[in-house]
Amino acid sequence: MVFFYDYISTFDKILFVKQTFIVTILFVIILASCSDSPPVNEEGIDDVRRHLDSVASSTIDKDRDIHNNEAYEALANLSNDTLKKKYLFQIATNFYENGNLHGFRKSSSSLFKLASKLKDTADIARSQIYLAEYYKNVGVLDSAFHYYLKAEKLLLNKKDFNSLADVYLRKADLQAVESDFFGSEKSALEALALLRGSSDAAKLFTGYNLIGISSNEFGDYLKAVEYFTKSLAVTDKLPPEDRLYFRTISLNNIGNAYQRMENFREAIRYFESALTDNKVESEYPDLYATILDNMAYSRFKIRDARDLPSLFYKSLRIRTELNLQSKLVLSNIHLSEYYEGFNKDSAIYFAKAALNLARIENFPLDVLTALQQISKVDSMNSGKYALEYIVINDSLHQKERKLKDRFARIQYETDEISQQRNQLEEQNRNLVYYFGATLLIGLLLFVIRNQRARNRELLLKQAQQNANEDIYNLMISQQNQIEEGRIREKKRIAKELHDGVLGRLFGTRLNLDSLNHVTSDDAVLKRNNYLKELKLIEQDIREISHDLNREKYVLINNFIAILNNLIEEQRVSHLTKVDVEMDPEIKWESINNTIKINLYRILQEGLQNINKYAKAKRVNISIILSEGKITLVLADDGIGFNLGAKKKGIGINNMITRTHELGGTIDIKSKRDRGTKIIISLPAKGS
C-alpha cells in the first residue's frame, strides 16, 4: 500500500499520474499476528503441510500455484475447524502473493464462512479484509469499500485498535487510488490517531506516506514534504530487508513535492540521494527508472544538460524491458517536452508514441496527459486533440464523482460511524460531557456578549442618526440666516435702484426731452444721443433689479443652496471639472430630512473618493426625480478600480450602508482606466 509519483509538468489540471505499488507488508503483519494453534494429530494434515512446504520452497509461480491448490483441496479432509482456519490464512496469503486472484477469492470466501461458523470476530474481520483486497485488485471498488467498512465495525466492537488502524490505512489506500484524497487523508489521520505511541513502523510509514500524497494532490506541498519526511524517518525502524526500498520511495516522493513547487535544485538533491545505493538499480529497477526520469526532468527544467537526454532514454529502456506501459507514456511525454524547443519532429514523434500507448492500455489519465502534450507540439492538429481532451476529461470527472458518491452511499448505508461514535463515547463519556458543558457555557457567553455588542451598535447608530439630524438642522439654520441677510440686502439694493437711481434718471430724461425745442442741428443730435444712452442705462438697471429678485426665488430652497456650496467647494479646491444637472421638479421642502442628509453625505463621500483615488479630469453629477424615486448619478473619467476585490474601501461601504438603510439601491460600475459610475436610487418619501 505504498505510492510513489512520476511528476508531470505538461498537464496542470491532472496533478499526477498515480502509480501504485501494492506492498503486502501489512498483509503479512496481519498473518503474523494470528496465534499459532497447538499441534494437532489429524488425518490429512501431513498432506496439507507437505504442499505448503512445496509452495515455500518453489521459485516457479506455476508450481507454487499447483501446490497451493492441492493444499486447499487437502483441507477438505480436516475435521478440526480451528486448524483448518489457520491453514486457510496461509493458503489465501500464498494465492495473493502469487497473483492468483481467483484462488485468493475462493480461499478468502471459505475463510469467511469458517470464521463465521466459529464466531471468531477477529478472524471474520481479517477474512473481510482479504475479500476487500480481492475486490480492490479486480476493480470492484464499491464491494472493496463495503468489506472494509464491515471489518471496521467488527474491530470497533472488539476494540482491536491495532487491526482497526490497518483497515483505515487500507481504506485510505483505496480512496487515494480513486482520487478521493479528502477521504484518503481522513482515513489515514484516523489510523495515525490509533497508532499514536505505536512502534509499528510499517503502518506509520504507510499513514505518513498517504497523507503526504493527499497533501501533494491538494497543492499543499510543504505539508507533503513534512509527512514524506516523517515517512522517511521511520524507515530506520523497518526490517533491514525492507529499509532500502521504502527509504528510496520516501526520497523520491520528497523530491517530487519539491518538483511540484518548482524548486528543481532541491528536488535533484533528493533524487540523487535516492540513487546513492547501487542496489536500487539491480533490486528495484522500476523505482530506479522512475527516479532517473524524475531527475532528468528536473535537470531539464533548470537547463542543466548533464547526461541529457541519455537519462531519459535509460529510464525509457528500463521501462520498456519491464513492460511498464503507463510509465512508458510518461517517459515519452518527457522526451517530447525535452525536444519541444529545438526538434519539432522528435517532439511530435514521442508525443504520438505516448498517446498511442495510453490508448492501447486504456489509461484515461495517461490519455489526457498525452493529448495535452501533443496539442502543444502538433499545431496542425491541435484542435482535434483539444476536442478529444475535453470529451475524455469530462467523462473522467463524471466517473470520479460517481465513484465518490458510491463510497458516500456505502458509508451512509452502514452503521459503522454510529457504532464508532458509541464506542468512543463509552471510553470518553465524562470527558465529552465536560467539554460539552464548557462549550455550551462558552457559546452562551458568546451569544450574550454578541447581543450586547449589537445593542451598543444600534444605540450608536441611533445616536449617529440624531447627530446627523442636529447637524443638518444647524446647517439649515445657518443657511437661513445667511439667506435672510442676502435677501434683505438684495431688497435694499433693488429698492435703491428702482426708487432712487431710476427716478433721477427718469427726471433727467424728461429735462433733456424738453430741450428738444431747441432747433439747432447740433443740439438736436446731442440730445438724441443722450436720450438713447439714458434709455440704455435705464434698461440695464431694470434688468439688474429683476435678476436680483429672481435669484431670491432660486435660493429660497436651503437644501439646494447646501448642495451648491458643496459643488462650488469642489470646483474651487480641485482641478476636476464638475458638470451638474439638477431636476427643478424636485420639491425638496417636502422631502424627509433623513433622505436629504444621507443624500448629501453620499455625494460628499463620493466626491472625496474621486479626489483621493480617481485622478479624474471631469465629474458629472445628476440628481433627477422619476417614478417617485430620487436618482443620484455620480460619474468620473478616472482610473477606476477592481469591483471583484473582496475588501471594499470605507467610503464605498459607507455609501452602500446609507443607501440600504434608506431602502434604496446602489449600482457601482467601474473598470480599470475607464472611470467609475455610481447610480443610487432613493425613495422620495413625502414628495
XYZ file of C-alpha atoms in Angstrom:
687
model
C 0.000 0.000 0.000
C 2.761 2.435 -0.894
C 2.561 5.111 -3.558
C 5.218 6.953 -5.429
C 4.659 9.538 -8.121
C 6.010 10.370 -11.542
C 5.938 14.160 -11.898
C 4.082 15.541 -14.924
C 4.550 19.213 -15.712
C 2.715 19.280 -19.041
C -0.747 18.739 -17.616
C -1.720 21.182 -14.914
C -5.273 20.019 -14.263
C -4.427 16.341 -13.678
C -1.842 16.815 -10.948
C -0.082 13.463 -11.015
C -0.275 10.083 -12.716
C -0.580 7.765 -9.759
C 1.384 4.514 -9.854
C 0.572 2.138 -7.019
C 2.941 -0.368 -5.509
C 0.728 -2.924 -3.732
C 3.068 -3.983 -0.966
C 1.954 -6.942 1.088
C 3.875 -5.993 4.189
C 0.715 -5.125 6.168
C -0.920 -8.269 4.865
C 1.945 -10.313 6.226
C 1.727 -8.435 9.525
C -1.906 -9.484 9.883
C -0.973 -13.092 9.157
C 1.891 -12.969 11.629
C -0.457 -11.635 14.301
C -2.603 -14.770 14.112
C -1.737 -17.010 17.012
C -0.464 -20.452 16.151
C -2.712 -23.313 17.161
C -1.201 -26.121 19.154
C -0.060 -29.196 17.196
C -2.942 -31.483 16.292
C -2.613 -35.079 15.176
C -5.190 -35.477 12.438
C -5.511 -37.469 9.266
C -4.654 -35.413 6.197
C -2.633 -32.771 7.998
C 0.633 -34.111 6.630
C -0.615 -33.621 3.033
C -1.520 -30.009 3.757
C 1.857 -29.307 5.336
C 3.749 -31.064 2.540
C 2.071 -28.997 -0.150
C 2.592 -25.772 1.782
C 6.291 -26.611 2.230
C 6.496 -27.119 -1.547
C 4.930 -23.691 -2.078
C 7.548 -22.118 0.196
C 10.473 -23.856 -1.495
C 9.394 -23.438 -5.115
C 10.612 -20.495 -7.209
C 8.282 -21.137 -10.177
C 4.915 -19.386 -9.956
C 3.067 -22.146 -11.775
C 4.386 -24.820 -9.438
C 3.593 -22.677 -6.409
C 0.017 -22.312 -7.613
C -0.362 -26.060 -8.188
C 0.901 -26.971 -4.710
C -1.195 -24.253 -3.087
C -4.332 -25.529 -4.838
C -3.536 -29.070 -3.683
C -3.093 -27.803 -0.102
C -6.506 -26.098 -0.386
C -8.118 -29.329 -1.642
C -6.441 -31.325 1.142
C -8.102 -29.108 3.761
C -11.395 -30.873 2.998
C -10.028 -33.922 4.859
C -9.501 -31.955 8.080
C -12.274 -32.016 10.677
C -10.676 -29.556 13.098
C -12.106 -26.187 12.057
C -9.615 -24.200 14.116
C -6.691 -25.903 12.424
C -8.357 -25.596 9.030
C -8.815 -21.861 9.607
C -5.138 -21.426 10.426
C -4.037 -23.049 7.167
C -6.657 -21.178 5.154
C -4.998 -17.902 6.166
C -1.672 -19.195 4.889
C -3.149 -20.557 1.653
C -5.022 -17.304 0.951
C -1.825 -15.321 1.520
C 0.076 -17.613 -0.867
C -2.529 -17.095 -3.589
C -2.358 -13.315 -3.104
C 1.427 -13.148 -3.224
C 1.473 -15.358 -6.312
C -1.029 -13.142 -8.131
C -3.734 -15.839 -8.331
C -6.758 -13.665 -7.593
C -9.278 -16.419 -8.341
C -7.653 -18.719 -5.785
C -7.363 -15.817 -3.379
C -11.101 -15.079 -3.585
C -12.001 -18.769 -3.253
C -9.860 -19.314 -0.148
C -10.908 -15.973 1.408
C -14.597 -16.843 0.994
C -14.012 -20.216 2.659
C -12.125 -18.467 5.438
C -15.013 -16.033 5.978
C -17.563 -18.847 6.200
C -15.415 -20.849 8.603
C -14.658 -17.858 10.846
C -18.379 -17.003 10.905
C -19.197 -20.568 11.875
C -16.681 -20.396 14.737
C -17.974 -16.883 15.661
C -14.376 -15.656 15.770
C -14.820 -11.883 15.432
C -11.140 -11.155 14.821
C -10.832 -13.716 12.025
C -14.161 -12.685 10.479
C -12.755 -9.166 10.225
C -9.487 -10.440 8.741
C -11.300 -12.531 6.159
C -13.374 -9.476 5.214
C -10.128 -7.542 4.738
C -8.941 -10.342 2.418
C -12.181 -10.135 0.421
C -11.844 -6.350 0.237
C -8.301 -6.761 -1.121
C -9.601 -9.145 -3.770
C -12.311 -6.744 -4.956
C -9.863 -3.855 -4.941
C -7.470 -5.778 -7.183
C -10.195 -6.722 -9.684
C -11.520 -3.153 -9.750
C -14.868 -3.678 -7.963
C -14.159 -0.826 -5.609
C -17.583 -0.363 -4.050
C -17.511 -4.008 -2.869
C -13.971 -3.499 -1.541
C -15.083 -0.404 0.370
C -18.119 -2.309 1.711
C -15.966 -5.112 3.151
C -13.534 -2.638 4.704
C -16.471 -0.989 6.471
C -17.778 -4.341 7.729
C -14.329 -5.208 9.099
C -14.093 -1.744 10.647
C -17.382 -2.298 12.509
C -16.286 -5.613 13.952
C -12.884 -4.303 15.047
C -14.506 -1.286 16.696
C -16.790 -3.555 18.709
C -13.834 -5.735 19.641
C -11.713 -2.648 20.432
C -8.869 -4.102 18.389
C -7.361 -0.708 17.586
C -4.177 -2.056 16.026
C -6.116 -4.029 13.400
C -8.561 -1.124 13.044
C -5.643 1.151 12.147
C -4.745 -1.361 9.429
C -8.274 -1.154 7.997
C -8.174 2.648 7.991
C -4.878 2.543 6.098
C -6.308 0.159 3.531
C -9.364 2.398 3.109
C -7.061 5.384 2.690
C -5.122 3.468 0.028
C -8.331 2.608 -1.844
C -9.576 6.191 -1.676
C -6.242 7.539 -2.930
C -6.287 5.132 -5.890
C -9.637 6.603 -6.930
C -8.603 10.235 -6.322
C -10.768 10.679 -3.209
C -7.898 12.446 -1.457
C -10.039 14.159 1.177
C -11.386 10.768 2.209
C -7.915 9.235 1.998
C -6.389 11.870 4.266
C -9.240 11.482 6.779
C -8.816 7.692 6.925
C -5.021 7.972 7.248
C -5.339 10.508 10.073
C -7.780 8.187 11.893
C -5.219 5.405 11.569
C -2.379 7.557 12.888
C -4.540 8.638 15.834
C -4.906 4.983 16.802
C -1.179 4.380 16.217
C -0.077 7.236 18.470
C 2.820 5.885 20.516
C 2.981 2.723 18.384
C 6.279 1.199 17.259
C 4.707 -0.363 14.152
C 6.991 1.280 11.609
C 5.274 -0.251 8.555
C 1.869 1.178 9.426
C 3.311 4.531 10.457
C 5.199 4.710 7.169
C 2.042 3.961 5.190
C -0.031 6.543 7.105
C 2.532 9.323 6.719
C 3.055 8.470 3.062
C -0.676 8.545 2.243
C -1.133 11.930 3.950
C 1.865 13.219 2.007
C 0.260 12.029 -1.234
C -3.071 13.676 -0.392
C -1.308 16.925 0.516
C 0.533 16.822 -2.809
C -2.773 16.455 -4.628
C -4.286 19.361 -2.676
C -1.305 21.527 -3.652
C -0.093 21.819 -0.040
C 3.477 20.865 -0.923
C 5.111 21.985 2.314
C 2.782 19.697 4.249
C 3.553 16.928 1.753
C 7.291 17.371 2.391
C 6.609 17.282 6.145
C 4.786 13.939 6.012
C 7.094 12.361 3.433
C 9.964 13.332 5.730
C 8.161 11.615 8.620
C 7.770 8.501 6.497
C 11.496 8.661 5.705
C 12.339 8.912 9.420
C 10.508 5.684 10.329
C 12.242 3.629 7.613
C 15.169 3.180 10.027
C 12.830 1.083 12.203
C 11.744 -1.220 9.374
C 13.265 -4.684 8.915
C 16.648 -4.455 7.126
C 15.327 -6.233 4.027
C 12.625 -3.567 3.519
C 14.537 -0.494 4.625
C 16.234 0.421 1.323
C 13.056 0.104 -0.742
C 10.890 2.281 1.471
C 13.671 4.792 2.103
C 14.117 5.220 -1.664
C 10.373 5.720 -2.151
C 10.312 8.438 0.530
C 13.260 10.281 -1.003
C 11.608 10.132 -4.416
C 8.331 11.441 -3.004
C 10.066 14.345 -1.245
C 11.845 15.158 -4.497
C 8.534 15.137 -6.339
C 6.975 17.522 -3.812
C 9.832 19.980 -4.409
C 9.430 19.397 -8.134
C 5.784 20.449 -7.839
C 6.952 23.599 -6.025
C 9.302 24.171 -8.990
C 12.238 24.014 -6.575
C 14.073 21.767 -9.011
C 17.508 22.059 -7.420
C 16.201 20.780 -4.087
C 14.305 18.046 -5.939
C 17.518 16.934 -7.686
C 19.271 16.717 -4.322
C 16.712 14.198 -3.061
C 16.665 12.217 -6.323
C 20.456 11.927 -6.217
C 20.264 10.860 -2.570
C 17.758 8.144 -3.544
C 20.298 6.705 -6.018
C 23.337 6.647 -3.703
C 22.885 2.929 -3.033
C 23.758 0.873 -6.134
C 21.358 -1.877 -5.042
C 18.399 0.251 -6.102
C 19.171 -0.302 -9.795
C 19.557 -4.066 -9.511
C 16.857 -4.851 -6.925
C 14.187 -2.269 -7.782
C 14.622 -1.412 -11.479
C 11.091 0.026 -11.741
C 11.723 2.510 -8.941
C 15.218 3.212 -10.283
C 13.799 4.101 -13.715
C 11.259 6.429 -12.112
C 13.913 8.312 -10.150
C 16.123 8.601 -13.250
C 13.223 10.076 -15.203
C 12.380 12.496 -12.387
C 15.972 13.648 -12.024
C 16.353 14.079 -15.777
C 13.180 16.135 -15.894
C 14.307 18.402 -13.043
C 17.661 18.972 -14.747
C 15.873 19.760 -17.977
C 13.696 22.358 -16.209
C 16.754 24.250 -14.868
C 18.645 23.856 -18.190
C 21.244 21.559 -16.638
C 22.225 19.453 -19.672
C 24.288 16.888 -17.740
C 23.566 13.370 -19.058
C 20.599 14.621 -21.080
C 18.841 13.146 -22.932
C 20.644 9.869 -22.019
C 18.948 9.715 -18.591
C 15.535 9.955 -20.264
C 16.481 7.192 -22.717
C 17.900 4.948 -19.986
C 14.668 5.231 -17.999
C 12.692 4.552 -21.181
C 14.746 1.438 -21.922
C 14.264 0.001 -18.414
C 10.540 0.631 -18.511
C 10.303 -0.953 -21.954
C 12.099 -4.073 -20.694
C 9.782 -4.261 -17.674
C 6.712 -3.551 -19.864
C 5.564 -0.693 -17.603
C 3.070 0.779 -20.045
C 1.793 3.724 -18.011
C 5.309 4.804 -17.135
C 6.361 4.415 -20.744
C 3.679 7.002 -21.529
C 5.317 9.390 -19.086
C 8.828 8.765 -20.446
C 7.655 9.580 -23.975
C 5.913 12.750 -22.764
C 9.064 13.935 -21.005
C 11.129 13.287 -24.130
C 8.550 15.197 -26.172
C 8.889 18.134 -23.783
C 12.673 17.900 -23.973
C 12.688 18.130 -27.782
C 9.850 20.659 -27.950
C 12.102 23.700 -28.074
C 14.522 22.617 -30.809
C 13.348 19.482 -32.643
C 9.663 19.629 -33.549
C 9.641 16.284 -35.397
C 11.063 14.400 -32.397
C 8.691 16.204 -30.054
C 5.695 15.126 -32.167
C 7.059 11.575 -32.506
C 7.350 10.996 -28.748
C 4.016 12.718 -28.043
C 2.291 10.413 -30.567
C 4.039 7.386 -29.057
C 2.755 8.377 -25.600
C -0.786 8.872 -26.911
C -0.824 5.515 -28.755
C 0.423 3.663 -25.663
C -2.151 5.325 -23.436
C -4.956 4.477 -25.853
C -3.873 0.859 -26.192
C -3.667 0.355 -22.422
C -6.848 2.447 -21.859
C -5.326 4.670 -19.177
C -7.650 7.716 -19.146
C -5.296 9.935 -17.135
C -2.395 8.998 -19.387
C -4.503 9.703 -22.478
C -5.336 13.162 -21.122
C -1.703 13.893 -20.355
C -0.574 12.741 -23.798
C -3.317 14.785 -25.504
C -2.210 17.854 -23.576
C 1.371 17.462 -24.795
C 0.626 16.561 -28.405
C -1.750 19.512 -28.772
C 1.187 21.756 -27.803
C 3.713 20.335 -30.272
C 1.447 19.361 -33.197
C -0.132 22.721 -34.014
C -1.652 21.404 -37.260
C -3.943 19.017 -35.344
C -4.193 20.819 -32.014
C -7.934 21.492 -32.430
C -8.716 17.808 -32.906
C -6.655 16.785 -29.878
C -8.144 19.564 -27.740
C -11.669 18.368 -28.547
C -10.790 14.774 -27.648
C -9.185 16.000 -24.447
C -12.355 17.860 -23.395
C -14.570 14.812 -24.025
C -12.332 12.419 -22.056
C -11.732 14.904 -19.246
C -15.480 15.470 -18.744
C -16.110 11.733 -18.772
C -13.327 11.103 -16.261
C -14.566 13.779 -13.842
C -18.078 12.357 -14.057
C -16.763 8.868 -13.311
C -14.804 10.126 -10.286
C -17.854 11.933 -8.922
C -19.980 8.800 -9.291
C -17.367 6.692 -7.528
C -17.124 9.128 -4.611
C -20.931 9.152 -4.421
C -20.907 5.356 -4.198
C -18.391 5.478 -1.346
C -20.561 8.022 0.464
C -23.680 5.910 -0.056
C -21.976 2.772 1.214
C -20.754 4.654 4.254
C -24.242 6.018 4.863
C -25.947 2.639 4.487
C -23.855 1.023 7.212
C -23.999 1.813 10.895
C -20.233 1.905 11.243
C -19.959 5.577 12.060
C -22.634 5.481 14.742
C -21.023 2.388 16.250
C -17.650 4.060 16.275
C -19.053 7.118 17.968
C -20.797 4.990 20.566
C -17.592 3.149 21.366
C -15.576 6.314 21.669
C -18.298 7.920 23.765
C -18.185 4.950 26.161
C -14.437 5.418 26.586
C -14.569 9.197 26.979
C -18.110 9.899 28.217
C -17.148 12.040 31.200
C -14.623 13.962 29.121
C -17.202 14.608 26.420
C -19.735 15.859 28.984
C -17.153 18.178 30.483
C -16.134 19.657 27.168
C -19.766 19.811 26.049
C -20.778 21.784 29.113
C -17.754 24.066 28.710
C -18.604 24.628 25.078
C -22.246 25.347 25.930
C -21.279 27.894 28.580
C -18.790 29.484 26.211
C -21.429 29.607 23.480
C -23.914 31.178 25.892
C -21.399 33.814 26.940
C -20.598 34.474 23.312
C -24.294 34.950 22.435
C -24.805 37.305 25.377
C -21.707 39.291 24.507
C -22.659 39.397 20.859
C -26.183 40.595 21.729
C -24.798 43.340 23.931
C -22.465 44.393 21.158
C -25.394 44.512 18.730
C -27.388 46.621 21.183
C -24.474 49.011 21.556
C -24.177 49.181 17.795
C -27.873 50.010 17.427
C -27.622 52.698 20.097
C -24.577 54.109 18.352
C -26.415 54.174 15.026
C -29.361 55.917 16.674
C -27.059 58.481 18.251
C -25.338 58.993 14.918
C -28.708 59.494 13.230
C -29.722 62.078 15.843
C -26.377 63.801 15.421
C -26.911 63.895 11.670
C -30.334 65.485 12.209
C -28.842 68.089 14.547
C -26.025 68.846 12.128
C -28.462 69.206 9.285
C -30.753 71.486 11.303
C -27.762 73.618 12.273
C -26.727 73.800 8.621
C -30.274 74.792 7.645
C -30.476 77.408 10.422
C -27.119 78.878 9.477
C -28.023 78.870 5.823
C -31.370 80.538 6.615
C -29.622 83.337 8.478
C -27.214 83.852 5.604
C -30.013 83.787 3.058
C -32.146 86.190 5.091
C -29.254 88.658 5.181
C -28.655 88.242 1.478
C -32.339 88.735 0.671
C -32.594 91.862 2.850
C -29.510 93.286 1.162
C -30.839 92.486 -2.277
C -34.209 94.103 -1.480
C -32.442 97.205 -0.252
C -30.339 97.422 -3.398
C -33.331 96.747 -5.632
C -35.369 99.454 -3.868
C -32.467 101.880 -4.035
C -32.023 101.235 -7.730
C -35.685 101.447 -8.535
C -36.741 104.419 -6.366
C -33.514 106.409 -6.333
C -31.319 105.992 -9.356
C -34.102 105.106 -11.729
C -36.245 108.113 -10.599
C -33.425 110.561 -11.060
C -32.557 109.133 -14.448
C -36.204 109.408 -15.474
C -36.304 113.142 -14.442
C -33.115 113.804 -16.362
C -34.610 112.176 -19.436
C -37.675 114.464 -19.159
C -35.478 117.551 -18.866
C -33.479 116.538 -21.858
C -36.680 115.857 -23.741
C -37.834 119.407 -23.065
C -34.629 120.730 -24.656
C -35.719 119.236 -27.921
C -37.499 122.572 -28.553
C -34.065 123.998 -29.328
C -33.895 123.573 -33.033
C -30.205 123.818 -33.842
C -28.931 120.721 -35.602
C -26.046 120.231 -33.258
C -28.216 120.450 -30.117
C -30.779 118.063 -31.525
C -28.093 115.491 -32.340
C -26.538 115.667 -28.884
C -29.853 115.472 -27.077
C -30.885 112.405 -29.062
C -27.614 110.679 -28.213
C -28.046 111.459 -24.505
C -31.590 110.156 -24.560
C -30.523 106.931 -26.176
C -27.760 106.423 -23.638
C -30.091 107.111 -20.743
C -32.599 104.628 -22.081
C -29.891 102.006 -22.188
C -28.875 102.771 -18.602
C -32.497 102.596 -17.512
C -32.938 99.209 -19.186
C -29.764 97.815 -17.590
C -30.854 98.925 -14.129
C -34.263 97.334 -14.586
C -32.656 94.036 -15.606
C -30.357 94.101 -12.592
C -33.284 94.725 -10.304
C -35.322 91.914 -11.843
C -32.357 89.460 -11.716
C -31.825 90.142 -8.032
C -35.476 89.438 -7.308
C -35.413 86.218 -9.410
C -32.337 84.925 -7.550
C -34.291 85.270 -4.331
C -36.653 82.528 -5.528
C -33.897 80.275 -6.793
C -32.053 80.387 -3.499
C -35.124 80.163 -1.342
C -34.631 76.371 -1.046
C -31.867 75.907 1.531
C -31.014 72.263 0.598
C -30.200 73.260 -2.964
C -28.001 76.013 -1.538
C -26.173 73.441 0.610
C -25.638 71.193 -2.415
C -24.468 74.172 -4.457
C -21.984 75.086 -1.717
C -20.603 71.527 -1.727
C -20.245 71.526 -5.514
C -18.754 75.026 -5.545
C -16.225 73.961 -2.897
C -15.304 71.010 -5.126
C -14.750 73.335 -8.080
C -12.622 75.782 -6.101
C -10.489 73.231 -4.191
C -9.743 70.766 -7.010
C -8.771 70.863 -10.657
C -11.506 68.423 -11.650
C -14.205 69.949 -13.859
C -17.711 69.437 -12.465
C -20.882 69.270 -14.571
C -24.177 69.358 -12.640
C -27.721 68.526 -13.698
C -30.403 69.260 -11.046
C -34.052 68.348 -11.682
C -36.130 71.535 -10.984
C -39.251 69.390 -10.449
C -37.966 68.060 -7.111
C -39.803 69.714 -4.195
C -37.048 69.485 -1.582
C -39.127 71.198 1.109
C -41.488 68.189 1.151
C -38.765 65.512 1.264
C -37.823 63.864 4.579
C -34.710 65.368 6.228
C -33.182 61.872 6.696
C -33.175 61.351 2.929
C -31.632 64.785 2.320
C -28.937 64.255 4.994
C -27.887 60.885 3.623
C -28.059 62.073 0.004
C -25.754 64.962 0.935
C -23.384 62.593 2.794
C -23.353 60.082 -0.067
C -22.493 62.818 -2.592
C -19.851 64.189 -0.205
C -18.343 60.690 0.250
C -18.342 60.068 -3.494
C -16.559 63.361 -4.235
C -13.971 62.621 -1.529
C -13.254 59.203 -3.090
C -12.836 60.844 -6.504
C -10.455 63.441 -5.073
C -8.364 60.833 -3.227
C -8.142 57.979 -5.693
C -9.726 58.531 -9.106
C -7.311 61.045 -10.682
C -10.285 62.197 -12.740
C -10.358 65.194 -15.085
C -14.149 65.511 -15.224
C -17.027 64.652 -12.889
C -20.703 64.518 -13.869
C -23.366 64.903 -11.146
C -27.033 64.307 -11.904
C -29.982 64.407 -9.461
C -33.353 63.632 -11.057
C -36.856 62.611 -9.953
C -38.515 59.703 -11.764
C -41.392 57.396 -10.790
C -41.348 58.505 -7.172
C -37.600 57.967 -6.747
C -34.690 60.379 -6.493
C -31.759 59.117 -8.537
C -28.209 60.373 -7.964
C -25.702 59.592 -10.722
C -22.046 60.313 -9.942
C -19.664 59.555 -12.821
C -15.976 60.269 -13.371
C -13.382 59.535 -16.062
C -10.688 58.430 -13.594
C -8.587 55.273 -13.235
C -11.439 53.118 -11.867
C -10.978 50.154 -9.533
C -11.443 46.374 -9.304
C -15.053 45.556 -8.411
C -14.078 41.908 -7.757
C -11.889 42.790 -4.786
C -13.129 41.039 -1.626
C -12.485 44.081 0.567
C -14.066 47.416 -0.401
C -12.943 50.791 0.889
C -14.560 52.513 3.866
C -16.049 55.205 1.614
C -17.778 52.719 -0.691
C -19.048 50.711 2.295
C -20.460 53.880 3.880
C -22.299 54.760 0.665
C -23.721 51.225 0.420
C -24.783 51.228 4.089
C -26.514 54.632 3.859
C -28.340 53.617 0.680
C -29.590 50.325 2.138
C -30.704 52.000 5.378
C -32.978 54.257 3.310
C -34.399 51.287 1.396
C -32.659 52.351 -1.784
C -30.481 50.618 -4.367
C -26.905 51.248 -5.428
C -25.191 50.140 -8.625
C -21.431 50.607 -8.982
C -19.809 50.201 -12.400
C -16.064 50.539 -12.774
C -13.231 49.275 -14.954
C -9.534 49.909 -14.824
C -8.651 53.130 -16.709
C -12.279 53.543 -17.817
C -13.712 55.509 -14.905
C -16.423 54.818 -12.358
C -20.177 55.316 -12.418
C -22.307 55.124 -9.253
C -26.101 55.098 -9.573
C -28.077 55.493 -6.343
C -31.878 55.385 -6.280
C -33.751 56.505 -3.131
C -37.489 56.570 -2.423
C -38.728 60.197 -2.398
C -40.891 59.775 0.689
C -43.251 62.657 1.213
C -42.525 64.172 -2.204
